[in-house]
Amino acid sequence: MLLSKVRKRYPIHQSPLYKVVGIGQLERVIGVDLVHLDRLLSRENYRVWLNDSGREIQQPIRWLGQVHKRIGSLLSRIEVPDYVFSQKGRSYADNARHHIGNVPLGKTDVSKFYPSTTRYMVWRMFIRDFQCAEDVAHILADVCCYEQKHLPTGSPLSGRIAHFAASPMFEEINDLAAKSASRMTVYVDDVTLSGPAVTKRLIGEVRRIVRRHGLRTKQSKTMTYSAKASKMVTGAIVVGDALKLPNARHKRIWETRAALRRATPSERKALLSSLRGRVQEARQVLK
């Protein structure tokens, strides 16, 4: 049975996924009779397509989709460090707001975070962090990974597993930030540091840490800003002690309102829904 509500968070050792050492125990936790594991892992249980950016989306469907939702729900209840802003109750705007002020800021981005999180990394995580038996970790890694290779790009469990798999890396970056008296936040694959000591050299060290852990960063999304510059952070603009909406988002709201004025009755419903979504998103930034 799938649980629809996310309950109060707890430490990892209280998770039902912690110290799963027997096949019967695993079957009870994820709700799967492992006699049917081959059918569960069938390629037919994924819908694969290219999004507007040309990125391949691998979405688990049918029975596998339900299992991924179950595992994702269990993972979402586990406590994560305070520097993680990609969690329930927080938003990309909250992440940006954490860095307001006239101080230098630097950011980078883990390249292809989900596809770069390999089956081996997932297997290792279930042993290292969840202390599962090796055979149990193998099954969980197979279930969680697309074609038993890497995390899927369209699964509800990928964000949290990618974080746990990379947690030693994020902890090392956080230690580096603490030593330089800087603030550090993580929003999925975006890493941001702010403070008087943030320089290109410091962000370069962050990138070296990422490489040491077997991942890469994007040169195009690695930037540093001077103290008084306007800074783009996870889709919002930090200007001194305020957060502002990027001009492109103002433009999209204006264009949607203009389209509404010209719309036929059959077009209005979709446009109104789009406008409400854009305005609500803007309120998260401008509150």
PDB file of C-alpha atoms in Angstrom:
ATOM      1  CA  MET A   1       0.000   0.000   0.000  1.00  0.00           C
ATOM      2  CA  LEU A   2       1.375   3.430  -0.940  1.00  0.00           C
ATOM      3  CA  LEU A   3       1.437   6.130   1.708  1.00  0.00           C
ATOM      4  CA  SER A   4       0.244   9.509   0.473  1.00  0.00           C
ATOM      5  CA  LYS A   5       1.298  11.689   3.392  1.00  0.00           C
ATOM      6  CA  VAL A   6       4.840  12.660   4.294  1.00  0.00           C
ATOM      7  CA  ARG A   7       5.127  12.253   8.040  1.00  0.00           C
ATOM      8  CA  LYS A   8       7.448  13.966  10.476  1.00  0.00           C
ATOM      9  CA  ARG A   9      11.083  13.471   9.488  1.00  0.00           C
ATOM     10  CA  TYR A  10      13.330  11.174  11.470  1.00  0.00           C
ATOM     11  CA  PRO A  11      17.013  10.137  11.536  1.00  0.00           C
ATOM     12  CA  ILE A  12      18.163   7.634   8.942  1.00  0.00           C
ATOM     13  CA  HIS A  13      18.448   4.830  11.509  1.00  0.00           C
ATOM     14  CA  GLN A  14      14.672   5.025  12.060  1.00  0.00           C
ATOM     15  CA  SER A  15      13.879   4.499   8.374  1.00  0.00           C
ATOM     16  CA  PRO A  16      12.228   1.210   7.349  1.00  0.00           C
ATOM     17  CA  LEU A  17      14.996   1.023   4.727  1.00  0.00           C
ATOM     18  CA  TYR A  18      17.692   0.988   7.407  1.00  0.00           C
ATOM     19  CA  LYS A  19      19.436  -2.316   8.117  1.00  0.00           C
ATOM     20  CA  VAL A  20      17.302  -4.413   5.807  1.00  0.00           C
ATOM     21  CA  VAL A  21      19.175  -7.709   5.988  1.00  0.00           C
ATOM     22  CA  GLY A  22      16.702 -10.310   4.678  1.00  0.00           C
ATOM     23  CA  ILE A  23      14.758 -10.758   1.449  1.00  0.00           C
ATOM     24  CA  GLY A  24      11.478 -11.196   3.335  1.00  0.00           C
ATOM     25  CA  GLN A  25      12.101  -7.951   5.214  1.00  0.00           C
ATOM     26  CA  LEU A  26      12.830  -6.166   1.929  1.00  0.00           C
ATOM     27  CA  GLU A  27       9.615  -7.494   0.377  1.00  0.00           C
ATOM     28  CA  ARG A  28       7.588  -6.091   3.280  1.00  0.00           C
ATOM     29  CA  VAL A  29       9.299  -2.693   3.142  1.00  0.00           C
ATOM     30  CA  ILE A  30       8.905  -2.029  -0.586  1.00  0.00           C
ATOM     31  CA  GLY A  31       5.738  -4.083  -1.093  1.00  0.00           C
ATOM     32  CA  VAL A  32       7.135  -6.407  -3.757  1.00  0.00           C
ATOM     33  CA  ASP A  33       7.163 -10.196  -4.043  1.00  0.00           C
ATOM     34  CA  LEU A  34      10.688 -10.620  -5.385  1.00  0.00           C
ATOM     35  CA  VAL A  35       9.711 -13.767  -7.259  1.00  0.00           C
ATOM     36  CA  HIS A  36       8.441 -11.241  -9.830  1.00  0.00           C
ATOM     37  CA  LEU A  37      11.616  -9.099  -9.802  1.00  0.00           C
ATOM     38  CA  ASP A  38      12.422  -9.780 -13.479  1.00  0.00           C
ATOM     39  CA  ARG A  39       8.983  -8.540 -14.512  1.00  0.00           C
ATOM     40  CA  LEU A  40       9.384  -5.465 -12.303  1.00  0.00           C
ATOM     41  CA  LEU A  41      12.705  -4.611 -13.981  1.00  0.00           C
ATOM     42  CA  SER A  42      11.337  -4.973 -17.509  1.00  0.00           C
ATOM     43  CA  ARG A  43      12.169  -2.150 -19.940  1.00  0.00           C
ATOM     44  CA  GLU A  44       8.432  -1.811 -20.558  1.00  0.00           C
ATOM     45  CA  ASN A  45       8.063  -0.234 -17.116  1.00  0.00           C
ATOM     46  CA  TYR A  46       9.713   2.972 -18.320  1.00  0.00           C
ATOM     47  CA  ARG A  47       8.336   5.716 -20.514  1.00  0.00           C
ATOM     48  CA  VAL A  48      11.228   7.446 -22.275  1.00  0.00           C
ATOM     49  CA  TRP A  49      11.044  10.690 -24.270  1.00  0.00           C
ATOM     50  CA  LEU A  50      12.961  13.909 -25.012  1.00  0.00           C
ATOM     51  CA  ASN A  51      11.785  17.100 -23.334  1.00  0.00           C
ATOM     52  CA  ASP A  52      11.812  20.543 -24.966  1.00  0.00           C
ATOM     53  CA  SER A  53      15.496  20.957 -24.076  1.00  0.00           C
ATOM     54  CA  GLY A  54      16.439  17.696 -25.751  1.00  0.00           C
ATOM     55  CA  ARG A  55      17.047  15.973 -22.427  1.00  0.00           C
ATOM     56  CA  GLU A  56      16.033  12.315 -22.198  1.00  0.00           C
ATOM     57  CA  ILE A  57      13.420  11.700 -19.513  1.00  0.00           C
ATOM     58  CA  GLN A  58      13.154   8.183 -18.109  1.00  0.00           C
ATOM     59  CA  GLN A  59       9.904   7.886 -16.141  1.00  0.00           C
ATOM     60  CA  PRO A  60       9.032   4.668 -14.286  1.00  0.00           C
ATOM     61  CA  ILE A  61       5.420   3.686 -14.931  1.00  0.00           C
ATOM     62  CA  ARG A  62       2.923   0.985 -13.996  1.00  0.00           C
ATOM     63  CA  TRP A  63       4.030  -1.261 -11.140  1.00  0.00           C
ATOM     64  CA  LEU A  64       7.605   0.061 -11.119  1.00  0.00           C
ATOM     65  CA  GLY A  65       6.258   3.609 -10.895  1.00  0.00           C
ATOM     66  CA  GLN A  66       4.339   2.663  -7.748  1.00  0.00           C
ATOM     67  CA  VAL A  67       7.423   1.043  -6.215  1.00  0.00           C
ATOM     68  CA  HIS A  68       9.545   4.109  -6.976  1.00  0.00           C
ATOM     69  CA  LYS A  69       6.887   6.299  -5.393  1.00  0.00           C
ATOM     70  CA  ARG A  70       6.913   4.076  -2.293  1.00  0.00           C
ATOM     71  CA  ILE A  71      10.714   4.174  -1.967  1.00  0.00           C
ATOM     72  CA  GLY A  72      10.768   7.918  -2.684  1.00  0.00           C
ATOM     73  CA  SER A  73       8.182   8.491   0.046  1.00  0.00           C
ATOM     74  CA  LEU A  74      10.258   6.537   2.564  1.00  0.00           C
ATOM     75  CA  LEU A  75      13.394   8.449   1.631  1.00  0.00           C
ATOM     76  CA  SER A  76      11.631  11.826   1.852  1.00  0.00           C
ATOM     77  CA  ARG A  77      10.930  11.238   5.563  1.00  0.00           C
ATOM     78  CA  ILE A  78      14.611  11.012   6.464  1.00  0.00           C
ATOM     79  CA  GLU A  79      16.258  14.077   7.958  1.00  0.00           C
ATOM     80  CA  VAL A  80      18.789  15.847   5.755  1.00  0.00           C
ATOM     81  CA  PRO A  81      21.281  18.604   6.673  1.00  0.00           C
ATOM     82  CA  ASP A  82      19.983  22.133   7.036  1.00  0.00           C
ATOM     83  CA  TYR A  83      21.960  23.263   4.009  1.00  0.00           C
ATOM     84  CA  VAL A  84      19.700  21.167   1.738  1.00  0.00           C
ATOM     85  CA  PHE A  85      16.926  23.369   0.325  1.00  0.00           C
ATOM     86  CA  SER A  86      15.485  20.856  -2.158  1.00  0.00           C
ATOM     87  CA  GLN A  87      13.149  19.351   0.429  1.00  0.00           C
ATOM     88  CA  LYS A  88       9.490  19.660   1.383  1.00  0.00           C
ATOM     89  CA  GLY A  89       8.681  23.019   2.991  1.00  0.00           C
ATOM     90  CA  ARG A  90      11.430  24.879   1.147  1.00  0.00           C
ATOM     91  CA  SER A  91      11.739  26.268  -2.377  1.00  0.00           C
ATOM     92  CA  TYR A  92      14.287  27.492  -4.875  1.00  0.00           C
ATOM     93  CA  ALA A  93      13.400  31.031  -3.737  1.00  0.00           C
ATOM     94  CA  ASP A  94      14.182  30.143  -0.095  1.00  0.00           C
ATOM     95  CA  ASN A  95      17.527  28.823  -1.303  1.00  0.00           C
ATOM     96  CA  ALA A  96      18.303  32.145  -3.005  1.00  0.00           C
ATOM     97  CA  ARG A  97      16.987  34.143  -0.040  1.00  0.00           C
ATOM     98  CA  HIS A  98      19.545  32.414   2.213  1.00  0.00           C
ATOM     99  CA  HIS A  99      22.274  34.303   0.327  1.00  0.00           C
ATOM    100  CA  ILE A 100      20.931  37.871   0.438  1.00  0.00           C
ATOM    101  CA  GLY A 101      23.324  40.624   1.481  1.00  0.00           C
ATOM    102  CA  ASN A 102      26.189  42.578  -0.022  1.00  0.00           C
ATOM    103  CA  VAL A 103      28.755  39.777   0.079  1.00  0.00           C
ATOM    104  CA  PRO A 104      30.580  37.866  -2.655  1.00  0.00           C
ATOM    105  CA  LEU A 105      28.825  34.766  -3.963  1.00  0.00           C
ATOM    106  CA  GLY A 106      29.907  31.760  -5.983  1.00  0.00           C
ATOM    107  CA  LYS A 107      27.987  28.861  -7.452  1.00  0.00           C
ATOM    108  CA  THR A 108      28.462  25.716  -9.479  1.00  0.00           C
ATOM    109  CA  ASP A 109      26.310  22.886 -10.746  1.00  0.00           C
ATOM    110  CA  VAL A 110      26.824  19.110 -10.708  1.00  0.00           C
ATOM    111  CA  SER A 111      26.657  18.039 -14.337  1.00  0.00           C
ATOM    112  CA  LYS A 112      24.048  15.393 -15.236  1.00  0.00           C
ATOM    113  CA  PHE A 113      23.540  14.606 -11.563  1.00  0.00           C
ATOM    114  CA  TYR A 114      21.050  11.746 -11.944  1.00  0.00           C
ATOM    115  CA  PRO A 115      22.633   9.970 -14.950  1.00  0.00           C
ATOM    116  CA  SER A 116      26.035  10.372 -13.260  1.00  0.00           C
ATOM    117  CA  THR A 117      24.782   8.618 -10.126  1.00  0.00           C
ATOM    118  CA  THR A 118      25.620   5.077 -11.139  1.00  0.00           C
ATOM    119  CA  ARG A 119      24.173   1.788  -9.964  1.00  0.00           C
ATOM    120  CA  TYR A 120      27.427   1.154  -8.083  1.00  0.00           C
ATOM    121  CA  MET A 121      27.038   4.464  -6.207  1.00  0.00           C
ATOM    122  CA  VAL A 122      23.454   3.558  -5.275  1.00  0.00           C
ATOM    123  CA  TRP A 123      24.498   0.060  -4.145  1.00  0.00           C
ATOM    124  CA  ARG A 124      27.334   1.533  -2.084  1.00  0.00           C
ATOM    125  CA  MET A 125      24.953   4.054  -0.487  1.00  0.00           C
ATOM    126  CA  PHE A 126      22.541   1.352   0.676  1.00  0.00           C
ATOM    127  CA  ILE A 127      25.464  -0.469   2.306  1.00  0.00           C
ATOM    128  CA  ARG A 128      27.340   2.571   3.689  1.00  0.00           C
ATOM    129  CA  ASP A 129      24.476   4.796   4.838  1.00  0.00           C
ATOM    130  CA  PHE A 130      21.602   2.357   5.281  1.00  0.00           C
ATOM    131  CA  GLN A 131      23.728  -0.614   6.405  1.00  0.00           C
ATOM    132  CA  CYS A 132      21.724  -3.071   4.319  1.00  0.00           C
ATOM    133  CA  ALA A 133      22.955  -6.568   3.515  1.00  0.00           C
ATOM    134  CA  GLU A 134      24.896  -6.759   0.251  1.00  0.00           C
ATOM    135  CA  ASP A 135      22.304  -8.874  -1.582  1.00  0.00           C
ATOM    136  CA  VAL A 136      19.534  -6.513  -0.434  1.00  0.00           C
ATOM    137  CA  ALA A 137      21.575  -3.510  -1.625  1.00  0.00           C
ATOM    138  CA  HIS A 138      22.012  -5.168  -5.024  1.00  0.00           C
ATOM    139  CA  ILE A 139      18.248  -5.616  -5.413  1.00  0.00           C
ATOM    140  CA  LEU A 140      17.485  -2.060  -4.292  1.00  0.00           C
ATOM    141  CA  ALA A 141      20.090  -0.674  -6.684  1.00  0.00           C
ATOM    142  CA  ASP A 142      18.575  -2.671  -9.565  1.00  0.00           C
ATOM    143  CA  VAL A 143      15.057  -1.494  -8.720  1.00  0.00           C
ATOM    144  CA  CYS A 144      16.076   2.162  -8.368  1.00  0.00           C
ATOM    145  CA  CYS A 145      18.259   2.448 -11.479  1.00  0.00           C
ATOM    146  CA  TYR A 146      17.239   2.788 -15.114  1.00  0.00           C
ATOM    147  CA  GLU A 147      18.304  -0.354 -16.999  1.00  0.00           C
ATOM    148  CA  GLN A 148      20.405  -1.141 -13.895  1.00  0.00           C
ATOM    149  CA  LYS A 149      22.864   1.564 -14.971  1.00  0.00           C
ATOM    150  CA  HIS A 150      22.063   4.894 -13.292  1.00  0.00           C
ATOM    151  CA  LEU A 151      19.301   6.881 -11.604  1.00  0.00           C
ATOM    152  CA  PRO A 152      16.403   7.705 -13.945  1.00  0.00           C
ATOM    153  CA  THR A 153      15.850  11.349 -14.799  1.00  0.00           C
ATOM    154  CA  GLY A 154      12.091  11.230 -14.214  1.00  0.00           C
ATOM    155  CA  SER A 155      11.635   9.269 -10.986  1.00  0.00           C
ATOM    156  CA  PRO A 156      10.348  10.569  -7.622  1.00  0.00           C
ATOM    157  CA  LEU A 157      13.184   8.782  -5.817  1.00  0.00           C
ATOM    158  CA  SER A 158      16.105  10.115  -7.859  1.00  0.00           C
ATOM    159  CA  GLY A 159      16.574  13.450  -6.084  1.00  0.00           C
ATOM    160  CA  ARG A 160      16.879  12.026  -2.609  1.00  0.00           C
ATOM    161  CA  ILE A 161      18.971   8.993  -3.615  1.00  0.00           C
ATOM    162  CA  ALA A 162      21.351  11.234  -5.587  1.00  0.00           C
ATOM    163  CA  HIS A 163      21.753  13.382  -2.483  1.00  0.00           C
ATOM    164  CA  PHE A 164      22.406  10.454  -0.149  1.00  0.00           C
ATOM    165  CA  ALA A 165      24.790   8.846  -2.647  1.00  0.00           C
ATOM    166  CA  ALA A 166      26.741  12.117  -2.859  1.00  0.00           C
ATOM    167  CA  SER A 167      26.419  13.050   0.832  1.00  0.00           C
ATOM    168  CA  PRO A 168      30.167  12.597   1.596  1.00  0.00           C
ATOM    169  CA  MET A 169      30.894  15.096  -1.201  1.00  0.00           C
ATOM    170  CA  PHE A 170      28.349  17.627   0.055  1.00  0.00           C
ATOM    171  CA  GLU A 171      29.656  17.261   3.623  1.00  0.00           C
ATOM    172  CA  GLU A 172      33.194  17.955   2.416  1.00  0.00           C
ATOM    173  CA  ILE A 173      32.013  21.090   0.601  1.00  0.00           C
ATOM    174  CA  ASN A 174      30.098  22.190   3.682  1.00  0.00           C
ATOM    175  CA  ASP A 175      33.234  21.727   5.825  1.00  0.00           C
ATOM    176  CA  LEU A 176      35.184  23.852   3.330  1.00  0.00           C
ATOM    177  CA  ALA A 177      32.498  26.560   3.537  1.00  0.00           C
ATOM    178  CA  ALA A 178      32.518  26.480   7.348  1.00  0.00           C
ATOM    179  CA  LYS A 179      36.304  26.887   7.462  1.00  0.00           C
ATOM    180  CA  SER A 180      36.000  30.002   5.297  1.00  0.00           C
ATOM    181  CA  ALA A 181      33.040  31.366   7.326  1.00  0.00           C
ATOM    182  CA  SER A 182      30.792  31.072   4.253  1.00  0.00           C
ATOM    183  CA  ARG A 183      27.177  30.023   3.850  1.00  0.00           C
ATOM    184  CA  MET A 184      26.602  26.954   1.722  1.00  0.00           C
ATOM    185  CA  THR A 185      23.349  25.606   0.285  1.00  0.00           C
ATOM    186  CA  VAL A 186      22.401  22.774  -2.032  1.00  0.00           C
ATOM    187  CA  TYR A 187      19.329  22.762  -4.265  1.00  0.00           C
ATOM    188  CA  VAL A 188      19.312  19.389  -6.082  1.00  0.00           C
ATOM    189  CA  ASP A 189      22.486  19.815  -8.174  1.00  0.00           C
ATOM    190  CA  ASP A 190      23.115  23.528  -7.538  1.00  0.00           C
ATOM    191  CA  VAL A 191      25.784  24.385  -4.948  1.00  0.00           C
ATOM    192  CA  THR A 192      25.978  27.996  -3.749  1.00  0.00           C
ATOM    193  CA  LEU A 193      28.392  29.665  -1.317  1.00  0.00           C
ATOM    194  CA  SER A 194      28.301  33.252  -0.086  1.00  0.00           C
ATOM    195  CA  GLY A 195      30.426  35.264   2.306  1.00  0.00           C
ATOM    196  CA  PRO A 196      33.458  37.576   2.432  1.00  0.00           C
ATOM    197  CA  ALA A 197      35.884  34.730   1.653  1.00  0.00           C
ATOM    198  CA  VAL A 198      34.110  33.440  -1.466  1.00  0.00           C
ATOM    199  CA  THR A 199      36.464  33.775  -4.433  1.00  0.00           C
ATOM    200  CA  LYS A 200      37.122  32.038  -7.746  1.00  0.00           C
ATOM    201  CA  ARG A 201      39.818  30.079  -5.927  1.00  0.00           C
ATOM    202  CA  LEU A 202      37.349  28.815  -3.319  1.00  0.00           C
ATOM    203  CA  ILE A 203      34.813  27.793  -5.977  1.00  0.00           C
ATOM    204  CA  GLY A 204      37.653  26.099  -7.834  1.00  0.00           C
ATOM    205  CA  GLU A 205      38.308  24.007  -4.722  1.00  0.00           C
ATOM    206  CA  VAL A 206      34.600  23.113  -4.604  1.00  0.00           C
ATOM    207  CA  ARG A 207      34.868  21.852  -8.188  1.00  0.00           C
ATOM    208  CA  ARG A 208      37.927  19.791  -7.310  1.00  0.00           C
ATOM    209  CA  ILE A 209      36.013  18.164  -4.452  1.00  0.00           C
ATOM    210  CA  VAL A 210      33.213  17.250  -6.871  1.00  0.00           C
ATOM    211  CA  ARG A 211      35.735  15.689  -9.275  1.00  0.00           C
ATOM    212  CA  ARG A 212      37.378  13.683  -6.486  1.00  0.00           C
ATOM    213  CA  HIS A 213      33.985  12.108  -5.791  1.00  0.00           C
ATOM    214  CA  GLY A 214      33.579  10.959  -9.390  1.00  0.00           C
ATOM    215  CA  LEU A 215      31.223  13.709 -10.581  1.00  0.00           C
ATOM    216  CA  ARG A 216      31.667  16.796 -12.725  1.00  0.00           C
ATOM    217  CA  THR A 217      30.593  20.417 -12.688  1.00  0.00           C
ATOM    218  CA  LYS A 218      29.381  22.600 -15.550  1.00  0.00           C
ATOM    219  CA  GLN A 219      31.790  25.352 -16.589  1.00  0.00           C
ATOM    220  CA  SER A 220      28.906  27.361 -18.050  1.00  0.00           C
ATOM    221  CA  LYS A 221      27.066  27.354 -14.709  1.00  0.00           C
ATOM    222  CA  THR A 222      30.100  28.067 -12.520  1.00  0.00           C
ATOM    223  CA  MET A 223      30.175  31.758 -11.597  1.00  0.00           C
ATOM    224  CA  THR A 224      31.407  34.173  -8.963  1.00  0.00           C
ATOM    225  CA  TYR A 225      29.924  37.582  -8.167  1.00  0.00           C
ATOM    226  CA  SER A 226      31.337  40.606  -6.376  1.00  0.00           C
ATOM    227  CA  ALA A 227      29.693  41.809  -3.180  1.00  0.00           C
ATOM    228  CA  LYS A 228      27.497  44.508  -4.748  1.00  0.00           C
ATOM    229  CA  ALA A 229      26.646  42.742  -8.005  1.00  0.00           C
ATOM    230  CA  SER A 230      23.204  41.387  -8.832  1.00  0.00           C
ATOM    231  CA  LYS A 231      23.448  37.616  -8.444  1.00  0.00           C
ATOM    232  CA  MET A 232      21.341  34.926 -10.143  1.00  0.00           C
ATOM    233  CA  VAL A 233      20.723  32.085  -7.678  1.00  0.00           C
ATOM    234  CA  THR A 234      18.425  29.145  -8.532  1.00  0.00           C
ATOM    235  CA  GLY A 235      16.107  31.207 -10.694  1.00  0.00           C
ATOM    236  CA  ALA A 236      15.929  34.340  -8.527  1.00  0.00           C
ATOM    237  CA  ILE A 237      18.054  37.494  -8.398  1.00  0.00           C
ATOM    238  CA  VAL A 238      19.767  38.558  -5.176  1.00  0.00           C
ATOM    239  CA  VAL A 239      20.116  42.357  -5.063  1.00  0.00           C
ATOM    240  CA  GLY A 240      21.583  43.476  -1.757  1.00  0.00           C
ATOM    241  CA  ASP A 241      19.113  42.485   0.951  1.00  0.00           C
ATOM    242  CA  ALA A 242      16.268  41.806  -1.489  1.00  0.00           C
ATOM    243  CA  LEU A 243      15.174  39.082  -3.871  1.00  0.00           C
ATOM    244  CA  LYS A 244      13.864  40.024  -7.301  1.00  0.00           C
ATOM    245  CA  LEU A 245      12.203  38.245 -10.184  1.00  0.00           C
ATOM    246  CA  PRO A 246      14.288  37.871 -13.382  1.00  0.00           C
ATOM    247  CA  ASN A 247      13.134  40.037 -16.283  1.00  0.00           C
ATOM    248  CA  ALA A 248      12.367  36.930 -18.336  1.00  0.00           C
ATOM    249  CA  ARG A 249       9.729  35.868 -15.785  1.00  0.00           C
ATOM    250  CA  HIS A 250       8.177  39.350 -15.707  1.00  0.00           C
ATOM    251  CA  LYS A 251       8.017  39.129 -19.504  1.00  0.00           C
ATOM    252  CA  ARG A 252       6.291  35.717 -19.459  1.00  0.00           C
ATOM    253  CA  ILE A 253       3.625  37.034 -17.047  1.00  0.00           C
ATOM    254  CA  TRP A 254       3.076  40.080 -19.265  1.00  0.00           C
ATOM    255  CA  GLU A 255       2.860  37.902 -22.402  1.00  0.00           C
ATOM    256  CA  THR A 256       0.356  35.528 -20.766  1.00  0.00           C
ATOM    257  CA  ARG A 257      -1.864  38.452 -19.717  1.00  0.00           C
ATOM    258  CA  ALA A 258      -1.674  39.870 -23.243  1.00  0.00           C
ATOM    259  CA  ALA A 259      -2.618  36.475 -24.699  1.00  0.00           C
ATOM    260  CA  LEU A 260      -5.588  36.295 -22.333  1.00  0.00           C
ATOM    261  CA  ARG A 261      -6.946  39.575 -23.686  1.00  0.00           C
ATOM    262  CA  ARG A 262      -6.894  38.121 -27.219  1.00  0.00           C
ATOM    263  CA  ALA A 263      -7.987  34.583 -26.283  1.00  0.00           C
ATOM    264  CA  THR A 264     -11.097  32.814 -27.451  1.00  0.00           C
ATOM    265  CA  PRO A 265     -13.341  31.287 -24.746  1.00  0.00           C
ATOM    266  CA  SER A 266     -11.872  27.821 -25.451  1.00  0.00           C
ATOM    267  CA  GLU A 267      -8.316  29.121 -24.914  1.00  0.00           C
ATOM    268  CA  ARG A 268      -8.941  31.017 -21.696  1.00  0.00           C
ATOM    269  CA  LYS A 269      -8.920  28.079 -19.263  1.00  0.00           C
ATOM    270  CA  ALA A 270      -5.386  26.954 -20.120  1.00  0.00           C
ATOM    271  CA  LEU A 271      -4.082  30.518 -20.184  1.00  0.00           C
ATOM    272  CA  LEU A 272      -5.655  31.353 -16.811  1.00  0.00           C
ATOM    273  CA  SER A 273      -4.088  28.255 -15.299  1.00  0.00           C
ATOM    274  CA  SER A 274      -0.702  29.249 -16.738  1.00  0.00           C
ATOM    275  CA  LEU A 275      -1.048  32.817 -15.441  1.00  0.00           C
ATOM    276  CA  ARG A 276      -1.986  31.657 -11.932  1.00  0.00           C
ATOM    277  CA  GLY A 277       1.067  29.376 -11.879  1.00  0.00           C
ATOM    278  CA  ARG A 278       3.417  32.135 -13.021  1.00  0.00           C
ATOM    279  CA  VAL A 279       2.011  34.649 -10.533  1.00  0.00           C
ATOM    280  CA  GLN A 280       2.200  32.148  -7.666  1.00  0.00           C
ATOM    281  CA  GLU A 281       5.801  31.416  -8.562  1.00  0.00           C
ATOM    282  CA  ALA A 282       6.570  35.136  -8.620  1.00  0.00           C
ATOM    283  CA  ARG A 283       5.058  35.540  -5.148  1.00  0.00           C
ATOM    284  CA  GLN A 284       7.503  32.960  -3.770  1.00  0.00           C
ATOM    285  CA  VAL A 285      10.343  35.215  -4.895  1.00  0.00           C
ATOM    286  CA  LEU A 286       8.823  38.577  -4.034  1.00  0.00           C
ATOM    287  CA  LYS A 287       7.245  37.781  -0.654  1.00  0.00           C
TER     288      LYS A 287
END
